[in-house]
């Protein structure tokens, strides 16, 4: 019998992020507490730029954006937000969306699968994802449950289960 497998990836649907950003921008433009403070959120190349006239307001803009990401089912672990920086009279926060599993994180996940997972389960790094394979589908289900129980500092999705 052929091996069953699945891939562990860390991907974010860009369209969903764009939708969350547009919703946050709309809420910021309509909310009373953001009137007259120059609060805005927009794409700046690959990064997301949040601006306001005070540190508290720009942090509130980030908070609104994070709530919209959560409603759209995007893990906040994929959002890498910087600290508020003063630029002229404006405070700015640059944020980026992290995709892909780094080599060292993939090695950490593979080690957890090797050490704590069922015997006969193999994990190999393939670029920015991890392929997990086994003869038994039940073992693969066990590995998924094991990894969902762990707390990583990056978002994980399980795809291509076959």
mmCIF file of C-alpha atoms in Angstrom, residues 6-161:
data_model
loop_
_atom_site.group_PDB
_atom_site.id
_atom_site.type_symbol
_atom_site.label_atom_id
_atom_site.label_comp_id
_atom_site.label_asym_id
_atom_site.label_seq_id
_atom_site.Cartn_x
_atom_site.Cartn_y
_atom_site.Cartn_z
ATOM 1 C CA UNK A 6 -0.084 15.709 4.061
ATOM 2 C CA UNK A 7 1.812 19.009 3.893
ATOM 3 C CA UNK A 8 2.314 21.486 6.715
ATOM 4 C CA UNK A 9 2.396 25.032 5.358
ATOM 5 C CA UNK A 10 2.196 28.584 6.634
ATOM 6 C CA UNK A 11 0.282 30.493 3.985
ATOM 7 C CA UNK A 12 -2.051 33.465 4.122
ATOM 8 C CA UNK A 13 -4.614 34.260 1.460
ATOM 9 C CA UNK A 14 -3.653 37.753 0.300
ATOM 10 C CA UNK A 15 -7.211 38.556 -0.799
ATOM 11 C CA UNK A 16 -8.505 37.915 2.731
ATOM 12 C CA UNK A 17 -5.819 40.231 4.159
ATOM 13 C CA UNK A 18 -6.818 42.860 1.593
ATOM 14 C CA UNK A 19 -10.487 42.488 2.560
ATOM 15 C CA UNK A 20 -9.616 42.838 6.269
ATOM 16 C CA UNK A 21 -7.543 45.952 5.497
ATOM 17 C CA UNK A 22 -10.409 47.503 3.518
ATOM 18 C CA UNK A 23 -12.875 46.766 6.325
ATOM 19 C CA UNK A 24 -10.492 48.281 8.881
ATOM 20 C CA UNK A 25 -9.999 51.386 6.700
ATOM 21 C CA UNK A 26 -13.763 51.807 6.398
ATOM 22 C CA UNK A 27 -14.291 51.443 10.159
ATOM 23 C CA UNK A 28 -11.473 53.913 10.893
ATOM 24 C CA UNK A 29 -12.964 56.493 8.515
ATOM 25 C CA UNK A 30 -16.398 56.167 10.166
ATOM 26 C CA UNK A 31 -15.575 55.842 13.867
ATOM 27 C CA UNK A 32 -16.065 58.916 16.028
ATOM 28 C CA UNK A 33 -12.875 58.446 18.068
ATOM 29 C CA UNK A 34 -10.767 58.509 14.877
ATOM 30 C CA UNK A 35 -12.262 61.774 13.519
ATOM 31 C CA UNK A 36 -9.631 64.477 12.987
ATOM 32 C CA UNK A 37 -6.621 62.451 14.141
ATOM 33 C CA UNK A 38 -5.296 61.577 10.680
ATOM 34 C CA UNK A 39 -5.749 57.872 11.281
ATOM 35 C CA UNK A 40 -5.328 55.667 8.217
ATOM 36 C CA UNK A 41 -4.326 52.176 7.112
ATOM 37 C CA UNK A 42 -3.122 51.230 3.648
ATOM 38 C CA UNK A 43 -0.781 49.042 1.622
ATOM 39 C CA UNK A 44 2.714 50.434 1.162
ATOM 40 C CA UNK A 45 4.303 48.011 -1.283
ATOM 41 C CA UNK A 46 4.307 44.619 0.452
ATOM 42 C CA UNK A 47 3.919 46.166 3.885
ATOM 43 C CA UNK A 48 0.866 47.562 5.645
ATOM 44 C CA UNK A 49 1.208 51.151 6.837
ATOM 45 C CA UNK A 50 -0.827 52.492 9.762
ATOM 46 C CA UNK A 51 -0.680 56.196 10.611
ATOM 47 C CA UNK A 52 -2.172 58.516 13.247
ATOM 48 C CA UNK A 53 -1.219 61.641 15.164
ATOM 49 C CA UNK A 54 -0.558 59.879 18.498
ATOM 50 C CA UNK A 55 0.960 56.613 19.640
ATOM 51 C CA UNK A 56 -2.300 55.521 21.284
ATOM 52 C CA UNK A 57 -4.330 56.163 18.120
ATOM 53 C CA UNK A 58 -1.928 54.269 15.840
ATOM 54 C CA UNK A 59 -2.004 51.341 18.287
ATOM 55 C CA UNK A 60 -5.827 51.497 18.152
ATOM 56 C CA UNK A 61 -5.645 51.338 14.325
ATOM 57 C CA UNK A 62 -3.508 48.185 14.649
ATOM 58 C CA UNK A 63 -6.069 46.775 17.093
ATOM 59 C CA UNK A 64 -8.939 47.386 14.634
ATOM 60 C CA UNK A 65 -6.940 45.697 11.846
ATOM 61 C CA UNK A 66 -6.153 42.690 14.058
ATOM 62 C CA UNK A 67 -9.841 42.256 14.924
ATOM 63 C CA UNK A 68 -10.719 42.275 11.202
ATOM 64 C CA UNK A 69 -8.023 39.635 10.511
ATOM 65 C CA UNK A 70 -9.451 37.419 13.248
ATOM 66 C CA UNK A 71 -12.985 37.724 11.834
ATOM 67 C CA UNK A 72 -11.627 36.654 8.425
ATOM 68 C CA UNK A 73 -9.973 33.556 9.920
ATOM 69 C CA UNK A 74 -6.358 34.728 9.580
ATOM 70 C CA UNK A 75 -4.012 33.879 12.435
ATOM 71 C CA UNK A 76 -2.368 36.869 14.117
ATOM 72 C CA UNK A 77 0.853 34.830 14.188
ATOM 73 C CA UNK A 78 1.175 35.626 10.483
ATOM 74 C CA UNK A 79 1.117 39.386 11.210
ATOM 75 C CA UNK A 80 4.514 40.871 12.037
ATOM 76 C CA UNK A 81 3.862 44.394 13.363
ATOM 77 C CA UNK A 82 6.623 46.811 14.321
ATOM 78 C CA UNK A 83 6.692 49.356 17.117
ATOM 79 C CA UNK A 84 5.071 52.796 16.701
ATOM 80 C CA UNK A 85 7.644 55.220 15.273
ATOM 81 C CA UNK A 86 7.489 58.998 15.247
ATOM 82 C CA UNK A 87 7.884 60.408 11.744
ATOM 83 C CA UNK A 88 7.506 64.179 11.694
ATOM 84 C CA UNK A 89 4.203 64.815 13.489
ATOM 85 C CA UNK A 90 2.762 61.372 12.647
ATOM 86 C CA UNK A 91 3.188 58.057 14.369
ATOM 87 C CA UNK A 92 3.536 55.076 12.010
ATOM 88 C CA UNK A 93 3.463 51.311 12.362
ATOM 89 C CA UNK A 94 4.689 49.088 9.559
ATOM 90 C CA UNK A 95 3.361 45.529 9.521
ATOM 91 C CA UNK A 96 4.037 42.629 7.192
ATOM 92 C CA UNK A 97 2.437 39.264 6.555
ATOM 93 C CA UNK A 98 4.775 36.304 7.145
ATOM 94 C CA UNK A 99 4.402 33.341 4.813
ATOM 95 C CA UNK A 100 6.291 30.082 4.582
ATOM 96 C CA UNK A 101 7.984 28.066 7.297
ATOM 97 C CA UNK A 102 11.648 28.967 7.828
ATOM 98 C CA UNK A 103 14.248 26.197 7.764
ATOM 99 C CA UNK A 104 14.857 26.279 11.533
ATOM 100 C CA UNK A 105 11.111 26.269 12.311
ATOM 101 C CA UNK A 106 10.600 23.357 9.891
ATOM 102 C CA UNK A 107 13.392 21.478 11.664
ATOM 103 C CA UNK A 108 11.734 22.159 15.050
ATOM 104 C CA UNK A 109 8.414 20.757 13.783
ATOM 105 C CA UNK A 110 10.141 17.718 12.220
ATOM 106 C CA UNK A 111 11.959 17.046 15.516
ATOM 107 C CA UNK A 112 8.676 17.188 17.463
ATOM 108 C CA UNK A 113 7.122 14.726 14.985
ATOM 109 C CA UNK A 114 10.152 12.411 15.300
ATOM 110 C CA UNK A 115 10.339 12.588 19.104
ATOM 111 C CA UNK A 116 6.668 12.634 20.122
ATOM 112 C CA UNK A 117 4.824 11.290 17.082
ATOM 113 C CA UNK A 118 4.037 7.668 16.268
ATOM 114 C CA UNK A 119 6.800 5.436 14.916
ATOM 115 C CA UNK A 120 6.994 5.086 11.128
ATOM 116 C CA UNK A 121 6.019 8.713 10.441
ATOM 117 C CA UNK A 122 8.494 10.566 8.249
ATOM 118 C CA UNK A 123 8.796 14.346 7.932
ATOM 119 C CA UNK A 124 10.881 16.035 5.257
ATOM 120 C CA UNK A 125 11.459 19.715 4.555
ATOM 121 C CA UNK A 126 10.518 20.808 1.024
ATOM 122 C CA UNK A 127 11.328 24.465 0.512
ATOM 123 C CA UNK A 128 9.074 26.487 2.810
ATOM 124 C CA UNK A 129 6.780 23.584 3.698
ATOM 125 C CA UNK A 130 7.012 20.233 5.420
ATOM 126 C CA UNK A 131 5.736 16.911 4.003
ATOM 127 C CA UNK A 132 4.653 14.305 6.541
ATOM 128 C CA UNK A 133 4.103 10.741 5.340
ATOM 129 C CA UNK A 134 3.201 7.387 6.875
ATOM 130 C CA UNK A 135 1.682 4.050 5.907
ATOM 131 C CA UNK A 136 -1.151 4.598 8.393
ATOM 132 C CA UNK A 137 -3.681 7.422 8.029
ATOM 133 C CA UNK A 138 -4.429 7.114 11.758
ATOM 134 C CA UNK A 139 -0.792 8.012 12.506
ATOM 135 C CA UNK A 140 -1.152 11.119 10.338
ATOM 136 C CA UNK A 141 -4.288 12.119 12.265
ATOM 137 C CA UNK A 142 -2.302 11.671 15.491
ATOM 138 C CA UNK A 143 0.483 13.938 14.165
ATOM 139 C CA UNK A 144 -2.053 16.651 13.212
ATOM 140 C CA UNK A 145 -3.610 16.478 16.698
ATOM 141 C CA UNK A 146 -0.131 16.611 18.283
ATOM 142 C CA UNK A 147 0.868 19.716 16.304
ATOM 143 C CA UNK A 148 -2.459 21.475 16.943
ATOM 144 C CA UNK A 149 -1.817 20.981 20.668
ATOM 145 C CA UNK A 150 1.576 22.725 20.462
ATOM 146 C CA UNK A 151 1.979 26.499 20.526
ATOM 147 C CA UNK A 152 4.265 27.699 17.750
ATOM 148 C CA UNK A 153 5.195 31.323 17.042
ATOM 149 C CA UNK A 154 4.027 30.925 13.435
ATOM 150 C CA UNK A 155 0.717 29.871 11.861
ATOM 151 C CA UNK A 156 0.298 26.286 10.611
ATOM 152 C CA UNK A 157 -2.147 24.859 8.092
ATOM 153 C CA UNK A 158 -2.481 21.226 7.035
ATOM 154 C CA UNK A 159 -3.086 20.720 3.298
ATOM 155 C CA UNK A 160 -2.949 18.027 0.577
ATOM 156 C CA UNK A 161 -4.136 15.258 2.893
#
